[in-house]
Coordinates of C-alpha atoms in Angstrom, one line a residue:
X261 CA -34.4 -323.3 111.4
X262 CA -34.8 -321.2 108.3
X263 CA -32.1 -318.9 107.5
X264 CA -32.5 -315.1 107.6
X265 CA -32.8 -314.8 103.8
X266 CA -35.4 -317.5 103.6
X267 CA -37.6 -315.8 106.2
X268 CA -37.2 -312.5 104.4
X269 CA -38.2 -314.1 101.1
X270 CA -41.2 -315.8 102.7
X271 CA -42.4 -312.5 104.2
X272 CA -41.9 -310.7 100.9
X273 CA -44.0 -313.4 99.1
X274 CA -46.8 -313.1 101.7
X275 CA -46.7 -309.3 101.3
X276 CA -46.9 -309.5 97.5
X277 CA -49.9 -311.9 97.8
X278 CA -51.6 -309.6 100.2
X279 CA -51.0 -306.6 97.9
X280 CA -52.3 -308.5 94.9
X281 CA -55.5 -309.4 96.9
X282 CA -56.0 -305.8 97.8
X283 CA -55.4 -304.6 94.2
X284 CA -58.0 -307.1 93.0
X285 CA -60.6 -305.9 95.6
X286 CA -59.8 -302.3 94.6
X287 CA -60.4 -303.2 90.9
X288 CA -63.7 -304.8 91.7
X289 CA -64.8 -301.7 93.7
X290 CA -63.7 -299.4 90.9
X291 CA -65.7 -301.5 88.3
X292 CA -68.8 -301.4 90.5
X293 CA -68.4 -297.6 90.9
X294 CA -68.0 -297.1 87.2
X295 CA -71.5 -298.5 86.7
X296 CA -73.6 -296.9 89.5
X297 CA -76.9 -297.5 87.7
X298 CA -76.7 -301.2 88.3
X299 CA -76.3 -300.8 92.0
X300 CA -79.1 -298.2 92.3
X301 CA -81.5 -300.3 90.2
X302 CA -81.0 -303.4 92.3
X303 CA -81.5 -301.4 95.5
X304 CA -84.7 -299.7 94.1
X305 CA -86.3 -303.1 93.2
X306 CA -85.9 -304.4 96.7
X307 CA -87.0 -301.1 98.3
X308 CA -90.0 -300.8 96.0
X309 CA -91.3 -304.2 97.1
X310 CA -90.7 -303.2 100.8
X311 CA -92.4 -299.8 100.3
X312 CA -95.4 -301.4 98.6
X313 CA -95.8 -303.9 101.4
X314 CA -95.4 -301.2 104.0
X315 CA -97.9 -299.0 102.3
X316 CA -100.4 -301.9 102.0
X317 CA -99.9 -302.6 105.7
X318 CA -100.5 -299.0 106.7
X319 CA -103.6 -298.7 104.5
X320 CA -105.0 -302.0 106.1
X321 CA -104.2 -300.7 109.6
X322 CA -106.1 -297.5 108.8
X323 CA -109.1 -299.3 107.5
X324 CA -109.2 -301.7 110.4
X325 CA -109.0 -298.8 112.9
X326 CA -111.8 -296.9 111.1
X327 CA -114.0 -300.0 111.0
X328 CA -113.4 -300.7 114.7
X329 CA -114.2 -297.0 115.5
X330 CA -117.5 -297.2 113.5
X331 CA -118.4 -300.5 115.2
X332 CA -117.8 -299.1 118.7
X333 CA -119.9 -296.0 118.0
X334 CA -122.7 -298.2 116.6
X335 CA -122.7 -300.5 119.6
X336 CA -122.9 -297.5 122.0
X337 CA -126.5 -297.0 121.3
X338 CA -128.6 -293.8 121.5
X339 CA -130.2 -292.1 124.5
X340 CA -134.0 -292.6 124.6
X341 CA -134.3 -289.5 126.9
X342 CA -133.2 -287.3 123.9
X343 CA -136.3 -288.4 121.8
X344 CA -138.5 -285.7 120.2
X345 CA -141.4 -288.1 120.2
X346 CA -142.0 -291.7 121.3
X347 CA -144.1 -294.6 120.1
X348 CA -144.5 -298.4 119.7
X349 CA -142.6 -300.2 117.0
X350 CA -143.7 -303.5 115.5
X351 CA -140.9 -305.3 113.7
X352 CA -142.1 -306.9 110.4
X353 CA -139.0 -308.4 108.8
X354 CA -135.3 -308.4 109.3
X355 CA -132.3 -309.1 107.0
X356 CA -128.9 -309.9 108.3
X357 CA -126.0 -307.7 107.3
X358 CA -122.3 -308.2 107.7
X359 CA -119.6 -309.2 108.5
X360 CA -117.9 -306.0 107.1
X361 CA -120.2 -303.1 106.1
X362 CA -120.3 -299.3 106.3
X363 CA -121.6 -299.9 109.9
X364 CA -118.3 -301.5 110.9
X365 CA -117.5 -305.1 111.7
X366 CA -119.8 -307.8 112.9
X367 CA -123.3 -308.9 112.0
X368 CA -126.3 -306.6 112.5
X369 CA -129.9 -306.6 111.2
X370 CA -131.8 -304.2 109.0
X371 CA -135.4 -304.4 109.9
X372 CA -138.6 -303.1 108.4
X373 CA -140.8 -301.7 111.2
X374 CA -144.2 -300.1 111.6
X375 CA -144.2 -297.4 114.2
X376 CA -147.3 -296.0 115.8
X377 CA -146.3 -292.7 117.4
X378 CA -148.0 -291.5 120.6
X379 CA -149.6 -288.6 118.6
X380 CA -151.5 -291.2 116.4
X381 CA -149.4 -291.0 113.3
X382 CA -148.1 -294.2 111.7
X383 CA -144.8 -294.6 109.9
X384 CA -143.2 -297.5 108.1
X385 CA -139.5 -297.5 107.7
X386 CA -136.3 -299.5 107.5
X387 CA -134.1 -299.3 110.6
X388 CA -130.4 -300.3 110.7
X389 CA -128.9 -301.9 113.8
X390 CA -131.7 -301.0 116.2
X391 CA -133.9 -304.1 116.1
X392 CA -133.2 -307.8 115.7
X393 CA -135.2 -310.7 114.4
X394 CA -135.9 -311.6 118.0
X395 CA -138.1 -308.5 118.1
X396 CA -140.5 -309.7 115.4
X397 CA -144.0 -309.9 116.8
X398 CA -143.2 -307.9 119.9
X399 CA -143.9 -304.3 120.6
X400 CA -140.8 -302.2 121.2
X401 CA -140.9 -298.8 122.8
X402 CA -138.8 -296.4 120.6
X403 CA -138.0 -292.7 120.5
X404 CA -137.5 -290.5 117.4
X405 CA -134.1 -288.7 117.5
X406 CA -134.6 -286.9 114.2
X407 CA -133.2 -287.5 110.7
X408 CA -129.7 -288.3 109.6
X409 CA -129.3 -288.0 105.8
X410 CA -132.2 -290.1 104.5
X411 CA -132.9 -292.3 107.5
X412 CA -134.6 -291.7 110.8
X413 CA -132.5 -292.1 114.0
X414 CA -134.3 -294.2 116.6
X415 CA -133.5 -295.1 120.2
X416 CA -134.9 -298.1 122.1
X417 CA -136.3 -297.6 125.6
X418 CA -135.0 -300.9 126.8
X419 CA -131.4 -300.3 125.7
X420 CA -129.4 -297.9 127.8
X421 CA -126.9 -295.7 126.0
X422 CA -123.2 -296.2 126.6
X423 CA -121.5 -292.9 126.0
X424 CA -118.1 -294.3 127.2
X425 CA -118.2 -296.7 124.3
X426 CA -118.7 -293.7 122.0
X427 CA -115.7 -292.0 123.5
X428 CA -113.6 -295.1 123.0
X429 CA -114.8 -295.4 119.4
X430 CA -113.9 -291.7 118.8
X431 CA -110.4 -292.3 120.3
X432 CA -109.9 -295.3 118.0
X433 CA -111.0 -293.2 115.1
X434 CA -108.5 -290.5 116.1
X435 CA -105.8 -293.2 116.1
X436 CA -106.8 -294.2 112.6
X437 CA -105.9 -290.7 111.4
X438 CA -102.2 -291.2 112.2
X439 CA -101.5 -294.2 109.9
X440 CA -103.9 -292.5 107.4
X441 CA -101.6 -289.5 107.3
X442 CA -98.6 -291.7 106.9
X443 CA -100.3 -293.6 104.0
X444 CA -101.1 -290.3 102.2
X445 CA -97.6 -289.0 102.6
X446 CA -96.1 -292.3 101.2
X447 CA -98.5 -292.2 98.2
X448 CA -97.7 -288.5 97.6
X449 CA -94.0 -289.3 97.7
X450 CA -94.4 -292.2 95.3
X451 CA -96.4 -290.1 92.8
X452 CA -93.9 -287.3 93.1
X453 CA -91.0 -289.7 92.5
X454 CA -92.7 -291.1 89.4
X455 CA -93.2 -287.7 87.8
X456 CA -89.4 -287.0 87.8

């Protein structure tokens, strides 16, 4: 057994070693606190990369949701019963478009058609996503729904409208607004931070 004095000396040595360790840790913390710019810069570099990756992800999510919305609305079709006038369309040529366009995702065809309206007038026009190359040589009954910007909106008699698909597309488009707002706020904050 150790004597009482030996045990006290051993405990005193352990205490001094512990105090020396704590003093060394305090000195390291004080040195790090004396140069706060080094710690902030290292944190900003990592967070800038994460922020950029998050922003890119949010922008991509917004674009995918907008594209899906446009695709669903395009696939919904138009109602032939709403036509102002009707006629027979003869499809001349078609060109394939896609996979990602201003009409959404997927492949669709832009066709040149000659339409003989029931009132006797003849019109030749390009129609997007209404006809396919399978319609070349066949007469297709169509209705004129009016003008949109520079193109004529057409509806096929043999294709029923699907308004529920339009509503789903509009809902998906509304969902695209949420990450779009987040992306705008992040970009605004990044630009405001850089001006300082």
